[in-house]
Each structure stands twice: as structure tokens, then as C-alpha cells.
mmCIF file of C-alpha atoms in Angstrom:
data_model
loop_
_atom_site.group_PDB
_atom_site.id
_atom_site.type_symbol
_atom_site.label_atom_id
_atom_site.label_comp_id
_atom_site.label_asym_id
_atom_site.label_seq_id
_atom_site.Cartn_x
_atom_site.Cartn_y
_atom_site.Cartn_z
ATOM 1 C CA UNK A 1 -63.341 -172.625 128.167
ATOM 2 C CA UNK A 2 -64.840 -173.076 131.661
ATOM 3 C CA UNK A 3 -62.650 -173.263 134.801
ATOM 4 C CA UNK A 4 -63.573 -175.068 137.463
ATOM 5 C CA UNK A 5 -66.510 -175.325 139.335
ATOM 6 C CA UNK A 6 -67.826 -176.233 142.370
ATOM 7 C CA UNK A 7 -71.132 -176.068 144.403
ATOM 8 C CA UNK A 8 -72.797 -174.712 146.462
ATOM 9 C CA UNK A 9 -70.486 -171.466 147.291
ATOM 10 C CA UNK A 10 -71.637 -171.578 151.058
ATOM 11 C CA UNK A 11 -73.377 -174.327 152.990
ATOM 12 C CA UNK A 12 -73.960 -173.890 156.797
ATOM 13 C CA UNK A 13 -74.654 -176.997 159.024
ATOM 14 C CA UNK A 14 -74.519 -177.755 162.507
ATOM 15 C CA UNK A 15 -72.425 -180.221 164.321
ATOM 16 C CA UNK A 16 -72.578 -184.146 163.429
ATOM 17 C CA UNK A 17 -74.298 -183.332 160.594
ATOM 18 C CA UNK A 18 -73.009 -184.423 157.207
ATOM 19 C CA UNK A 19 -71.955 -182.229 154.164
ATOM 20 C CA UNK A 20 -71.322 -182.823 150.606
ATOM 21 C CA UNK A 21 -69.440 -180.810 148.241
ATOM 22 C CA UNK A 22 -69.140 -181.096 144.813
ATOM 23 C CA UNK A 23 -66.655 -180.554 141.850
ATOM 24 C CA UNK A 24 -66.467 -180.243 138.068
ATOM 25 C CA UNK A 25 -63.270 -180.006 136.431
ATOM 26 C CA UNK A 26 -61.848 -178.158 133.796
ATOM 27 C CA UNK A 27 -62.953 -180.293 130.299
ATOM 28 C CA UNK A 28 -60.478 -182.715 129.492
ATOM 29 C CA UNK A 29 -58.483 -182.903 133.002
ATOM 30 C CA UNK A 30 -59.238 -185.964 134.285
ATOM 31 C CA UNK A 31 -57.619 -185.516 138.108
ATOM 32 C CA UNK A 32 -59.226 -183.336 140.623
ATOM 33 C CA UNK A 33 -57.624 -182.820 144.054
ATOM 34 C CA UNK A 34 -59.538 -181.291 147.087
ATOM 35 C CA UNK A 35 -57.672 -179.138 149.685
ATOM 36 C CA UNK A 36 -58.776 -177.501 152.699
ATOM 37 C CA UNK A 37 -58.208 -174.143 153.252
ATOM 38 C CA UNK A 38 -58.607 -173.046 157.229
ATOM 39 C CA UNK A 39 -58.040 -169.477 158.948
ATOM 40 C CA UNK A 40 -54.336 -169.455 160.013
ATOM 41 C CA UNK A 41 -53.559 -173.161 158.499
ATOM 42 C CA UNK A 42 -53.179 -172.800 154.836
ATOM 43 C CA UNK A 43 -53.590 -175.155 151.918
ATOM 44 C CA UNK A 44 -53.952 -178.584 153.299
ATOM 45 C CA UNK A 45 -53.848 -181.630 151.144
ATOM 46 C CA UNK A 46 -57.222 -183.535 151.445
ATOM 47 C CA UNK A 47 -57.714 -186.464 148.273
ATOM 48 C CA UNK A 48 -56.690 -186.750 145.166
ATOM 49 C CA UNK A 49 -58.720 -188.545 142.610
ATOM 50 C CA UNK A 50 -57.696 -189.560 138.429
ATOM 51 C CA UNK A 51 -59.421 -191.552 136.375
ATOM 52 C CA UNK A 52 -62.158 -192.934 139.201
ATOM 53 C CA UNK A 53 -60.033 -194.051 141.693
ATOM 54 C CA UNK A 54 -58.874 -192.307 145.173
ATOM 55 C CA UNK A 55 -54.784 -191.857 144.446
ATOM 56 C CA UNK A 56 -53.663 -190.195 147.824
ATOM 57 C CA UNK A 57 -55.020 -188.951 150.915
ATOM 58 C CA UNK A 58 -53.667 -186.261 153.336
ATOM 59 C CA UNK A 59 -53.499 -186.418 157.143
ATOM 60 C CA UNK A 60 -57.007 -186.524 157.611
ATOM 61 C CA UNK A 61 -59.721 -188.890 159.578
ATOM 62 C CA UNK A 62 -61.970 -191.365 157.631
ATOM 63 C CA UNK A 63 -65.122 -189.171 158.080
ATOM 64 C CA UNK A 64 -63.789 -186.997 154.973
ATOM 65 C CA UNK A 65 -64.098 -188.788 152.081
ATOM 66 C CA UNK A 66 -64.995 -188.632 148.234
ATOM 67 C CA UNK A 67 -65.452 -190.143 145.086
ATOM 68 C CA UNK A 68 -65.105 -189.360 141.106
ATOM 69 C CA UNK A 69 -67.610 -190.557 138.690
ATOM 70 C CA UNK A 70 -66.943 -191.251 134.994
ATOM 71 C CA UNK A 71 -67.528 -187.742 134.088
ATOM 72 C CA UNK A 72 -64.213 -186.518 136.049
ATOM 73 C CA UNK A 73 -66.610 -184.602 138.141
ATOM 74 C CA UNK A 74 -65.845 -185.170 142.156
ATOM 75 C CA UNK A 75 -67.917 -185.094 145.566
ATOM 76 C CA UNK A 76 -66.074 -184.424 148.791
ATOM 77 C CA UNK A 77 -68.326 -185.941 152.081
ATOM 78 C CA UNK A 78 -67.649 -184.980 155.591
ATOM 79 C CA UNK A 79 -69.480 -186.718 158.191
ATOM 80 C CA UNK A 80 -70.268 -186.218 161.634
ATOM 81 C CA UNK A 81 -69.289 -182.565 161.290
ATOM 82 C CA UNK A 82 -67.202 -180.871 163.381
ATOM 83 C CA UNK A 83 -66.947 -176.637 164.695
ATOM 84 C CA UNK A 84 -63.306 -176.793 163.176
ATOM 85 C CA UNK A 85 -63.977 -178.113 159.727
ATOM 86 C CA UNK A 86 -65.741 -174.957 159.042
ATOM 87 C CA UNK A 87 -63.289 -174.108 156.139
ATOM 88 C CA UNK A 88 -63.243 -173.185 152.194
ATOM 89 C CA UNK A 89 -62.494 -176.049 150.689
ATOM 90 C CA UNK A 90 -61.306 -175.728 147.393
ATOM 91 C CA UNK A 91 -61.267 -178.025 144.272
ATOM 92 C CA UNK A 92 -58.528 -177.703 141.677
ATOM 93 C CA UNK A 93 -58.084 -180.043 138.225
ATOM 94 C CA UNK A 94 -55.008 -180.731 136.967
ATOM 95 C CA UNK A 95 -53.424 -180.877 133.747
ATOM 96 C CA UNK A 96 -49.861 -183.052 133.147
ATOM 97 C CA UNK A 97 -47.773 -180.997 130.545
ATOM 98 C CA UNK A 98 -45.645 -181.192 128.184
ATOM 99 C CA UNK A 99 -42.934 -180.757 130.174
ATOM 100 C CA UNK A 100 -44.389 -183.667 132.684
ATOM 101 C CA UNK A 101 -45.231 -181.513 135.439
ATOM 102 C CA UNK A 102 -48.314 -180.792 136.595
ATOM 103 C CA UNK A 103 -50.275 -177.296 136.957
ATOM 104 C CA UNK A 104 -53.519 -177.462 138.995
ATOM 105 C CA UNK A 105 -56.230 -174.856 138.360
ATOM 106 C CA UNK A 106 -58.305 -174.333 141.064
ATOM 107 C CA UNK A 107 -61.797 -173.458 141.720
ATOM 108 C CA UNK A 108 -63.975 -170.713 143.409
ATOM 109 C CA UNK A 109 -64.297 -173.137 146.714
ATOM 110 C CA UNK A 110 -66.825 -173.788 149.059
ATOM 111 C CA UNK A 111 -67.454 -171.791 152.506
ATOM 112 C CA UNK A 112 -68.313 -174.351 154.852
ATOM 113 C CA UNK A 113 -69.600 -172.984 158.327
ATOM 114 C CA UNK A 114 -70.524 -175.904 161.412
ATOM 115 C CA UNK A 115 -72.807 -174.477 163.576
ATOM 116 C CA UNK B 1 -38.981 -178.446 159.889
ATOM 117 C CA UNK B 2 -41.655 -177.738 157.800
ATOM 118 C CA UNK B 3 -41.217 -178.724 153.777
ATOM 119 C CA UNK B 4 -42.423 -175.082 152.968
ATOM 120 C CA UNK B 5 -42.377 -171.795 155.021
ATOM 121 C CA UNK B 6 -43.724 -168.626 154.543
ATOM 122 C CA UNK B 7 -44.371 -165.317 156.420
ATOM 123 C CA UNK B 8 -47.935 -164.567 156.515
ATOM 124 C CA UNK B 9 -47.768 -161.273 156.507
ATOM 125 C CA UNK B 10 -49.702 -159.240 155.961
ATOM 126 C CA UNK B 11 -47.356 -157.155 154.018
ATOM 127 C CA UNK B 12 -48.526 -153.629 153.386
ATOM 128 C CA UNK B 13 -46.521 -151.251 150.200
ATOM 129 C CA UNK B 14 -47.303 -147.963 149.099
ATOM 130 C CA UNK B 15 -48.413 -148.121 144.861
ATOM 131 C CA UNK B 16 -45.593 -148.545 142.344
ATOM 132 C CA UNK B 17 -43.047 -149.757 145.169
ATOM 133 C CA UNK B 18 -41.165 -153.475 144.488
ATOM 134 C CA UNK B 19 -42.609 -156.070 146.266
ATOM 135 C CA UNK B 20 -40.624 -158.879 147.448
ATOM 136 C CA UNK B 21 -42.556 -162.481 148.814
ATOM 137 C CA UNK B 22 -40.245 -165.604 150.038
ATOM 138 C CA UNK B 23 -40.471 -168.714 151.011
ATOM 139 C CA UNK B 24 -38.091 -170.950 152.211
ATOM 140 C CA UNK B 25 -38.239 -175.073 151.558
ATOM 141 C CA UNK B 26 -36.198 -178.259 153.519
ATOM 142 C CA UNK B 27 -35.953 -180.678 150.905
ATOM 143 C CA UNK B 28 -32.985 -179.967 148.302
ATOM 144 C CA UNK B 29 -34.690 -182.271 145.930
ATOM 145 C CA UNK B 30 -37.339 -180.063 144.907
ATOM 146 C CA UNK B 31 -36.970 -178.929 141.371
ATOM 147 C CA UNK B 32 -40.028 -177.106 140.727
ATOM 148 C CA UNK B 33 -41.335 -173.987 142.007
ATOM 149 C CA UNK B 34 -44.722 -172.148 142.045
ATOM 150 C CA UNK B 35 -46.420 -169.354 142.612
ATOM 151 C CA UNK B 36 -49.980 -168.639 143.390
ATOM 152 C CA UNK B 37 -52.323 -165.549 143.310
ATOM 153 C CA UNK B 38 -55.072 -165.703 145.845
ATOM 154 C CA UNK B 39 -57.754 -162.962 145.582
ATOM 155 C CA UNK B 40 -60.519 -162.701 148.556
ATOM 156 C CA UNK B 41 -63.260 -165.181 148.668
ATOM 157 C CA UNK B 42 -61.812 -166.756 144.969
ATOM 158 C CA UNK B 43 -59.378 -169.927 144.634
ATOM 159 C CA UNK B 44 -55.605 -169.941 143.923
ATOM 160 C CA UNK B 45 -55.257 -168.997 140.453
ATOM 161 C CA UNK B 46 -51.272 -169.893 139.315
ATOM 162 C CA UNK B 47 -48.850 -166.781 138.940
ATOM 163 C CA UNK B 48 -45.971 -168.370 137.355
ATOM 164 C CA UNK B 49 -43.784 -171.097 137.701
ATOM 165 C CA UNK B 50 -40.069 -171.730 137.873
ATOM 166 C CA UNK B 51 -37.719 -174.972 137.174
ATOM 167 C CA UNK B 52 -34.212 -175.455 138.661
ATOM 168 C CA UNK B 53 -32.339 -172.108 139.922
ATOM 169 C CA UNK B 54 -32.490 -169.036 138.213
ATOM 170 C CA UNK B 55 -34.635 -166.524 137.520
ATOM 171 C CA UNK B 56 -37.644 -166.285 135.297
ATOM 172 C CA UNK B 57 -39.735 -162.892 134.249
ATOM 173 C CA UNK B 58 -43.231 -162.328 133.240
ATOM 174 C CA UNK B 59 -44.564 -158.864 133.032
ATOM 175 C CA UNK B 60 -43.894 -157.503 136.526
ATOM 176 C CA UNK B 61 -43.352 -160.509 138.098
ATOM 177 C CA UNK B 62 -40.053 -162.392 138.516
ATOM 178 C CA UNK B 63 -39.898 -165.600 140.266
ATOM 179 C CA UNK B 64 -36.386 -166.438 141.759
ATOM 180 C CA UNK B 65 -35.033 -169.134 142.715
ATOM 181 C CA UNK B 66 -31.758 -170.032 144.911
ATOM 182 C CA UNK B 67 -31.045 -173.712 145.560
ATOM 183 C CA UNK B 68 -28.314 -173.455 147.308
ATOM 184 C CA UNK B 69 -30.028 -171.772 150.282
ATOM 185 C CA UNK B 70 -33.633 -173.329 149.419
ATOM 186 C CA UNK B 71 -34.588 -169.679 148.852
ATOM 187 C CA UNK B 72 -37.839 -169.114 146.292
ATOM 188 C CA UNK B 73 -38.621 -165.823 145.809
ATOM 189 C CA UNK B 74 -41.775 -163.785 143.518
ATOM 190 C CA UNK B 75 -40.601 -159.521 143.184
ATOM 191 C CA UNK B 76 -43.685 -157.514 141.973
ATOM 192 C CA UNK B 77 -42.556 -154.348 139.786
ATOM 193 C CA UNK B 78 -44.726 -151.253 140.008
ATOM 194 C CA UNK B 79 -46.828 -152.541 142.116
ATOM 195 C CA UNK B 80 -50.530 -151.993 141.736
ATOM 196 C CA UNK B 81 -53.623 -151.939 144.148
ATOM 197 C CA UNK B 82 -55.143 -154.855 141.837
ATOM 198 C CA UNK B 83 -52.102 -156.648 142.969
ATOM 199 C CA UNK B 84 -53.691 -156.703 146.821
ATOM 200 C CA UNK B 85 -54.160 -160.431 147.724
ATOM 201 C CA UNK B 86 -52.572 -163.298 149.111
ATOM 202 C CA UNK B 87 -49.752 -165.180 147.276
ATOM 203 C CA UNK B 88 -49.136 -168.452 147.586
ATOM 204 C CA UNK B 89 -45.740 -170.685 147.236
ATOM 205 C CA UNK B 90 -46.134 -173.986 146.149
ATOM 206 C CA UNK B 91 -43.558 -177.132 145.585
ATOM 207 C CA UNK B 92 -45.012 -180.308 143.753
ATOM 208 C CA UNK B 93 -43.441 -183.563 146.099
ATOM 209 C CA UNK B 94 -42.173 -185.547 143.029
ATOM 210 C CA UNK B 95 -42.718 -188.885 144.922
ATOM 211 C CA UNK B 96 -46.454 -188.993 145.392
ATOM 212 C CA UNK B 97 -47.380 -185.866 142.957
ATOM 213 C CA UNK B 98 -49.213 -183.911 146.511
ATOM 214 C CA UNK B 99 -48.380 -180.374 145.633
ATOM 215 C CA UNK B 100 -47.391 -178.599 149.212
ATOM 216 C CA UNK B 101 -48.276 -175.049 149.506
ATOM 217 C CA UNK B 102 -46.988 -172.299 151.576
ATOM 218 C CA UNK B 103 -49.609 -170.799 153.899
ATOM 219 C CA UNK B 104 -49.529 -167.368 151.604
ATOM 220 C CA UNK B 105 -48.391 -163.848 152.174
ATOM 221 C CA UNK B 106 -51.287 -161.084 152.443
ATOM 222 C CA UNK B 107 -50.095 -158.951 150.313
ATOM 223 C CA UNK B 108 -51.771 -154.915 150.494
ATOM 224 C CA UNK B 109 -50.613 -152.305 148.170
ATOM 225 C CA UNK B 110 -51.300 -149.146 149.517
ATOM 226 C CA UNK B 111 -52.838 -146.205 146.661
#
């Protein structure tokens, strides 16, 4: 079974540019959450999306922002680029078991670099 | 406070020693524990997982947990140099179902 995949691996831009990311989830899962994963900061909560619609966001500005299409498969847009979102920003699907919680698998991530 | 903590390390072993990764959390109502295995330039991949106190075993690894002092801890047996990377805590938030994560331990096991 394929994991989860997301493209392109890098991307370089420069500042106030735009950059989109994208994500396909694992067959079958049908929520996808993007993170952000900076030098020295961690995991940080970015959206979440199931079934088409944005669930929850995290403590970030309006210029980062997404969608999910009918496929389950996400983008993840960042305007107006800034030097500090240069990140890896990681996709992970999810999967609700049978137990009712939740394990997210996560993908290989994308190395964004603002120039 | 933050809702998770964890030492970033990095945390260097020799081979075959016992490894021993914490984290510490604020919010007694957490139930649900995880760990995550972080290789370099590769996504999380999930280690194990833990529910309520106790402790759990899988191979190796043993994932502890201890409520009472909001204590989670992951103990690597016989450690190997494949285990080298950076490992992850991570504590679903039951009201909103946003997983928070631990900013990871570099972990380096020394041949």
C-alpha cells in the first residue's frame, strides 16, 4: 500500500512570492493535516482538512492556506512568502481506529527555502 | 507552561547501551500517548503508542507512562546505530483532535 505523498521534495522561492504544496493521502484516509516543521521550533499545527472542508487551523496568518478536493488529496498555499517560512512542511493522513483514536502517518515533506 | 516538553538533545550513547527519551505534559487529562521516529530528511513515522499509565513493550522499545507526575517516557534496549534519529512525543488534544508534538530528542548511537 502507498504511504503518503507529497510534492515537490524541495521548492526554492524568493520573498513575496507564492508557493504551493501538495498532498496525497494514504488510500482510504480521508483527513490530511499539514504541520510545519522549522529549525529549533518543532512540529507546529498548520490545517486540518476531512471530507472537503477546513476543520481547524493553528496559530498561523491568513496567507497560509489550503484546500482538499474530492479525491482526499490536499494543497497547502503560502502567499507573500516570507525568509522564516523556509521550513519542511510535512503532510500526514489519518486513520480513526478501532479503538477511536486517531494515528496519523506522515509523509516525506517538503523543503521549502525563501530566498 | 507548555502542553508538551522535551529536551532536544542531542543525546549521544555508545551501541547496545539503554536509551532513555522523556517528555513531560501540563494537562492531566491527556490519556493518550505517542511516540514518533524521525529519520533525517524523512517524516515522522509512529513508534508506538500508549493509553492510560503503565507500561507497554514492543521489541526494544518500551513506552512508559506516569500520570501522576505527567511523566511519558520511550527506553530503547540494545541500542543500535539504525536507531540514530530524532524521536518525537506526541499527545492527541481530545477537544479539537490537533495532535501536539514534542519538539523531538536527537537521538545518536555511537558504534
Amino acid at each position: 500500500e502507498a504511504g503518503v505523498t507529497q510534492s515537490p521534495t524541495h521548492l526554492i522561492k524568493t520573498r513575496g512570492q507564492q508557493a504551493t504544496l501538495r498532498c496525497s493521502p494514504i488510500s482510504g484516509h480521508t483527513s490530511v493535516y499539514w504541520y510545519q516543521q522549522a529549525l529549533g521550533l518543532g512540529l507546529q499545527f498548520l490545517l486540518w482538512y476531512d471530507e472537503g472542508e477546513e476543520r481547524n487551523r493553528g496559530n498561523f496568518p491568513p496567507r497560509f492556506s489550503g484546500r482538499q478536493f474530492p479525491n482526499y488529496s490536499s494543497e497547502l498555499n503560502v502567499n507573500a512568502l516570507e525568509l522564516e517560512d523556509s521550513a519542511l512542511y510535512l503532510c500526514a493522513s489519518s486513520l480513526i481506529r478501532l479503538d477511536g483514536q486517531e494515528t496519523q502517518y506522515f509523509g516525506p515533506g517538503t523543503r521549502l527555502l525563501v530566498l | 507552561q507548555k502542553e508538551v516538553e522535551q529536551d532536544p538533545g542531542p543525546l549521544s550513547v555508545p551501541e547496545g547501551a539503554i536509551v532513555s527519551l522523556n517528555c513531560t505534559y501540563s494537562n492531566s487529562a491527556f490519556q493518550y500517548f505517542m511516540w514518533y521516529r524521525q529519520y533525517s530528511r524523512k517524516g515522522p513515522e509512529l513508534l508506538m503508542y500508549t493509553y492510560s499509565s503503565g507500561n507497554k513493550e514492543d521489541g526494544r522499545f518500551t513506552a512508559q507512562v506516569d500520570k501522576s507526575s505527567k511523566y511519558i517516557s520511550l527506553f530503547i534496549r540494545d541500542s543500535q546505530p539504525s536507531d540514530s534519529a530524532t524521536y518525537l512525543c506526541a499527545i492527541p488534544m481530545n477537544r479539537d483532535d490537533k495532535i501536539i508534538f514534542g519538539k523531538g530528542t536527537r537521538l545518536h548511537i555511537l558504534p
